[in-house]
PDB file of C-alpha atoms in Angstrom:
ATOM      1  CA  UNK A   1     -44.272-178.846   7.511  1.00 94.00           C
ATOM      2  CA  UNK A   2     -46.324-175.775   6.858  1.00 96.00           C
ATOM      3  CA  UNK A   3     -46.489-172.094   7.156  1.00 96.00           C
ATOM      4  CA  UNK A   4     -49.206-169.906   6.487  1.00 97.00           C
ATOM      5  CA  UNK A   5     -48.983-165.931   6.251  1.00 97.00           C
ATOM      6  CA  UNK A   6     -52.308-164.010   5.385  1.00 97.00           C
ATOM      7  CA  UNK A   7     -53.033-160.213   4.701  1.00 97.00           C
ATOM      8  CA  UNK A   8     -55.932-158.170   3.956  1.00 97.00           C
ATOM      9  CA  UNK A   9     -55.368-156.343   0.692  1.00 97.00           C
ATOM     10  CA  UNK A  10     -56.948-153.168  -0.285  1.00 97.00           C
ATOM     11  CA  UNK A  11     -58.139-153.732  -3.511  1.00 97.00           C
ATOM     12  CA  UNK A  12     -60.779-155.736  -5.461  1.00 96.00           C
ATOM     13  CA  UNK A  13     -60.578-159.423  -5.758  1.00 97.00           C
ATOM     14  CA  UNK A  14     -60.026-158.566  -9.913  1.00 97.00           C
ATOM     15  CA  UNK A  15     -57.057-156.383  -9.314  1.00 97.00           C
ATOM     16  CA  UNK A  16     -55.578-158.436  -6.532  1.00 98.00           C
ATOM     17  CA  UNK A  17     -55.618-161.638  -9.105  1.00 98.00           C
ATOM     18  CA  UNK A  18     -53.581-159.836 -11.752  1.00 98.00           C
ATOM     19  CA  UNK A  19     -51.191-158.681  -8.964  1.00 98.00           C
ATOM     20  CA  UNK A  20     -50.187-162.160  -7.814  1.00 98.00           C
ATOM     21  CA  UNK A  21     -50.292-163.857 -11.242  1.00 98.00           C
ATOM     22  CA  UNK A  22     -49.084-161.265 -13.807  1.00 97.00           C
ATOM     23  CA  UNK A  23     -45.309-161.354 -14.054  1.00 97.00           C
ATOM     24  CA  UNK A  24     -44.798-157.703 -14.214  1.00 97.00           C
ATOM     25  CA  UNK A  25     -46.771-157.568 -10.969  1.00 97.00           C
ATOM     26  CA  UNK A  26     -45.500-160.400  -9.338  1.00 97.00           C
ATOM     27  CA  UNK A  27     -41.508-159.212  -9.576  1.00 96.00           C
ATOM     28  CA  UNK A  28     -42.864-156.009  -7.728  1.00 97.00           C
ATOM     29  CA  UNK A  29     -43.913-157.511  -4.854  1.00 97.00           C
ATOM     30  CA  UNK A  30     -41.969-161.233  -4.596  1.00 97.00           C
ATOM     31  CA  UNK A  31     -39.316-162.056  -7.659  1.00 96.00           C
ATOM     32  CA  UNK A  32     -37.492-158.795  -7.801  1.00 96.00           C
ATOM     33  CA  UNK A  33     -35.429-159.856 -10.370  1.00 96.00           C
ATOM     34  CA  UNK A  34     -37.957-160.832 -12.503  1.00 97.00           C
ATOM     35  CA  UNK A  35     -40.958-163.385 -13.008  1.00 97.00           C
ATOM     36  CA  UNK A  36     -41.557-165.597 -16.062  1.00 98.00           C
ATOM     37  CA  UNK A  37     -45.115-167.424 -15.378  1.00 98.00           C
ATOM     38  CA  UNK A  38     -46.752-169.734 -18.212  1.00 98.00           C
ATOM     39  CA  UNK A  39     -50.313-169.465 -15.991  1.00 98.00           C
ATOM     40  CA  UNK A  40     -51.797-172.582 -17.018  1.00 98.00           C
ATOM     41  CA  UNK A  41     -51.810-176.160 -14.852  1.00 98.00           C
ATOM     42  CA  UNK A  42     -47.960-177.575 -15.683  1.00 98.00           C
ATOM     43  CA  UNK A  43     -46.733-173.948 -16.804  1.00 98.00           C
ATOM     44  CA  UNK A  44     -43.279-173.361 -16.361  1.00 98.00           C
ATOM     45  CA  UNK A  45     -42.193-170.477 -13.766  1.00 98.00           C
ATOM     46  CA  UNK A  46     -38.890-168.807 -13.608  1.00 98.00           C
ATOM     47  CA  UNK A  47     -38.692-166.418 -10.282  1.00 97.00           C
ATOM     48  CA  UNK A  48     -35.334-164.540 -10.207  1.00 97.00           C
ATOM     49  CA  UNK A  49     -33.800-162.177  -7.170  1.00 95.00           C
ATOM     50  CA  UNK A  50     -30.492-160.331  -7.826  1.00 93.00           C
ATOM     51  CA  UNK A  51     -28.979-161.476  -4.300  1.00 91.00           C
ATOM     52  CA  UNK A  52     -30.545-165.451  -4.925  1.00 90.00           C
ATOM     53  CA  UNK A  53     -30.335-166.330  -8.315  1.00 95.00           C
ATOM     54  CA  UNK A  54     -33.117-167.806 -10.413  1.00 97.00           C
ATOM     55  CA  UNK A  55     -34.922-170.710  -9.537  1.00 96.00           C
ATOM     56  CA  UNK A  56     -37.674-172.856 -11.330  1.00 98.00           C
ATOM     57  CA  UNK A  57     -41.229-173.940 -10.535  1.00 98.00           C
ATOM     58  CA  UNK A  58     -43.979-175.201 -12.372  1.00 98.00           C
ATOM     59  CA  UNK A  59     -47.704-174.110 -12.034  1.00 98.00           C
ATOM     60  CA  UNK A  60     -49.984-176.652 -10.198  1.00 98.00           C
ATOM     61  CA  UNK A  61     -53.368-174.930  -9.968  1.00 98.00           C
ATOM     62  CA  UNK A  62     -55.075-171.519 -11.302  1.00 98.00           C
ATOM     63  CA  UNK A  63     -58.367-171.131 -10.250  1.00 98.00           C
ATOM     64  CA  UNK A  64     -59.041-167.646 -11.725  1.00 97.00           C
ATOM     65  CA  UNK A  65     -59.869-165.137  -8.777  1.00 97.00           C
ATOM     66  CA  UNK A  66     -59.674-167.737  -5.886  1.00 98.00           C
ATOM     67  CA  UNK A  67     -56.458-170.011  -6.021  1.00 98.00           C
ATOM     68  CA  UNK A  68     -52.958-170.099  -7.891  1.00 98.00           C
ATOM     69  CA  UNK A  69     -50.220-172.603  -6.796  1.00 98.00           C
ATOM     70  CA  UNK A  70     -46.899-173.487  -7.746  1.00 98.00           C
ATOM     71  CA  UNK A  71     -44.222-176.339  -6.592  1.00 97.00           C
ATOM     72  CA  UNK A  72     -40.621-175.176  -6.676  1.00 96.00           C
ATOM     73  CA  UNK A  73     -38.274-177.385  -8.759  1.00 96.00           C
ATOM     74  CA  UNK A  74     -36.781-179.930  -8.499  1.00 92.00           C
ATOM     75  CA  UNK A  75     -38.976-182.227  -7.545  1.00 86.00           C
ATOM     76  CA  UNK A  76     -40.618-182.557  -5.196  1.00 88.00           C
ATOM     77  CA  UNK A  77     -40.173-178.997  -4.265  1.00 93.00           C
ATOM     78  CA  UNK A  78     -42.008-177.206  -1.847  1.00 96.00           C
ATOM     79  CA  UNK A  79     -46.004-176.196  -2.682  1.00 97.00           C
ATOM     80  CA  UNK A  80     -47.221-172.443  -2.593  1.00 98.00           C
ATOM     81  CA  UNK A  81     -50.532-171.670  -2.627  1.00 98.00           C
ATOM     82  CA  UNK A  82     -51.966-168.270  -2.966  1.00 98.00           C
ATOM     83  CA  UNK A  83     -55.443-168.196  -2.004  1.00 98.00           C
ATOM     84  CA  UNK A  84     -57.834-164.995  -2.341  1.00 98.00           C
ATOM     85  CA  UNK A  85     -61.468-164.339  -0.823  1.00 98.00           C
ATOM     86  CA  UNK A  86     -63.358-161.337  -1.212  1.00 97.00           C
ATOM     87  CA  UNK A  87     -63.767-159.171   2.076  1.00 96.00           C
ATOM     88  CA  UNK A  88     -65.594-156.331   1.115  1.00 91.00           C
ATOM     89  CA  UNK A  89     -63.833-153.772  -0.585  1.00 90.00           C
ATOM     90  CA  UNK A  90     -60.637-155.446  -0.099  1.00 97.00           C
ATOM     91  CA  UNK A  91     -59.304-159.142  -0.600  1.00 98.00           C
ATOM     92  CA  UNK A  92     -57.807-161.331   2.046  1.00 98.00           C
ATOM     93  CA  UNK A  93     -54.779-162.981   0.682  1.00 98.00           C
ATOM     94  CA  UNK A  94     -53.279-166.222   2.169  1.00 98.00           C
ATOM     95  CA  UNK A  95     -50.141-167.751   1.046  1.00 98.00           C
ATOM     96  CA  UNK A  96     -49.505-171.384   2.158  1.00 98.00           C
ATOM     97  CA  UNK A  97     -46.009-173.087   1.995  1.00 97.00           C
ATOM     98  CA  UNK A  98     -45.571-176.804   2.510  1.00 97.00           C
ATOM     99  CA  UNK A  99     -43.143-179.300   2.477  1.00 94.00           C
ATOM    100  CA  UNK A 100     -39.940-179.800   3.479  1.00 91.00           C
ATOM    101  CA  UNK A 101     -38.993-176.019   4.103  1.00 89.00           C
ATOM    102  CA  UNK A 102     -35.711-175.948   4.768  1.00 85.00           C
ATOM    103  CA  UNK A 103     -35.976-172.670   7.132  1.00 90.00           C
ATOM    104  CA  UNK A 104     -39.608-172.222   8.193  1.00 91.00           C
ATOM    105  CA  UNK A 105     -38.959-169.062  10.229  1.00 92.00           C
ATOM    106  CA  UNK A 106     -37.143-167.403   7.287  1.00 91.00           C
ATOM    107  CA  UNK A 107     -40.021-168.702   4.753  1.00 91.00           C
ATOM    108  CA  UNK A 108     -42.372-167.091   7.205  1.00 94.00           C
ATOM    109  CA  UNK A 109     -40.771-163.890   7.453  1.00 95.00           C
ATOM    110  CA  UNK A 110     -40.261-163.781   3.560  1.00 94.00           C
ATOM    111  CA  UNK A 111     -43.594-164.317   2.780  1.00 96.00           C
ATOM    112  CA  UNK A 112     -45.247-161.847   5.545  1.00 96.00           C
ATOM    113  CA  UNK A 113     -42.998-159.011   3.989  1.00 97.00           C
ATOM    114  CA  UNK A 114     -44.005-159.823   0.371  1.00 97.00           C
ATOM    115  CA  UNK A 115     -47.761-159.748   1.700  1.00 98.00           C
ATOM    116  CA  UNK A 116     -47.023-156.103   3.203  1.00 97.00           C
ATOM    117  CA  UNK A 117     -45.391-155.120  -0.482  1.00 97.00           C
ATOM    118  CA  UNK A 118     -48.336-156.714  -2.071  1.00 98.00           C
ATOM    119  CA  UNK A 119     -50.664-154.624   0.041  1.00 97.00           C
ATOM    120  CA  UNK A 120     -48.837-151.596  -0.750  1.00 97.00           C
ATOM    121  CA  UNK A 121     -48.534-152.274  -4.496  1.00 96.00           C
ATOM    122  CA  UNK A 122     -52.447-152.473  -4.521  1.00 96.00           C
ATOM    123  CA  UNK A 123     -52.778-149.160  -3.317  1.00 92.00           C
ATOM    124  CA  UNK A 124     -50.908-147.516  -6.165  1.00 83.00           C
TER     125      UNK A 124
END
C-alpha cells in the first residue's frame, strides 16, 4: 500500500532541504517531542512525540536538495520518501509512505497536516 501527500512550500530549495533534514527543524513540523537524525545512508533516527512515545528509524537515502528517505524500524517497516522539486520561488514537497500502513487514512492525514506546518515554518 502507498500514500502520497504534497504541498508547495514558499521557500527556496536550500531552505526547504534544511527544514526536512535538520533535527531542530524536523521536530517543529513532524516529530514534536524531538528528533535525532544521522543524515547518512544507514544512519540512525529517533523520533519522539509526547503523546505517542519514541520510534526508531533508519536513513535509507540522502540525495542533497532532492530526496531524503527513511524506514521505520523494526524491519520491514514502512518506507517514507521526501522529495523536493524547485518551483519558481517555492519548493514542491512530496511525502510518500509505502509498506503495510496500519491505518493509511490516518497516515495520509498526519502527513498532510505536517506539510501544512512545514509550509508555515518556511514562512518564518
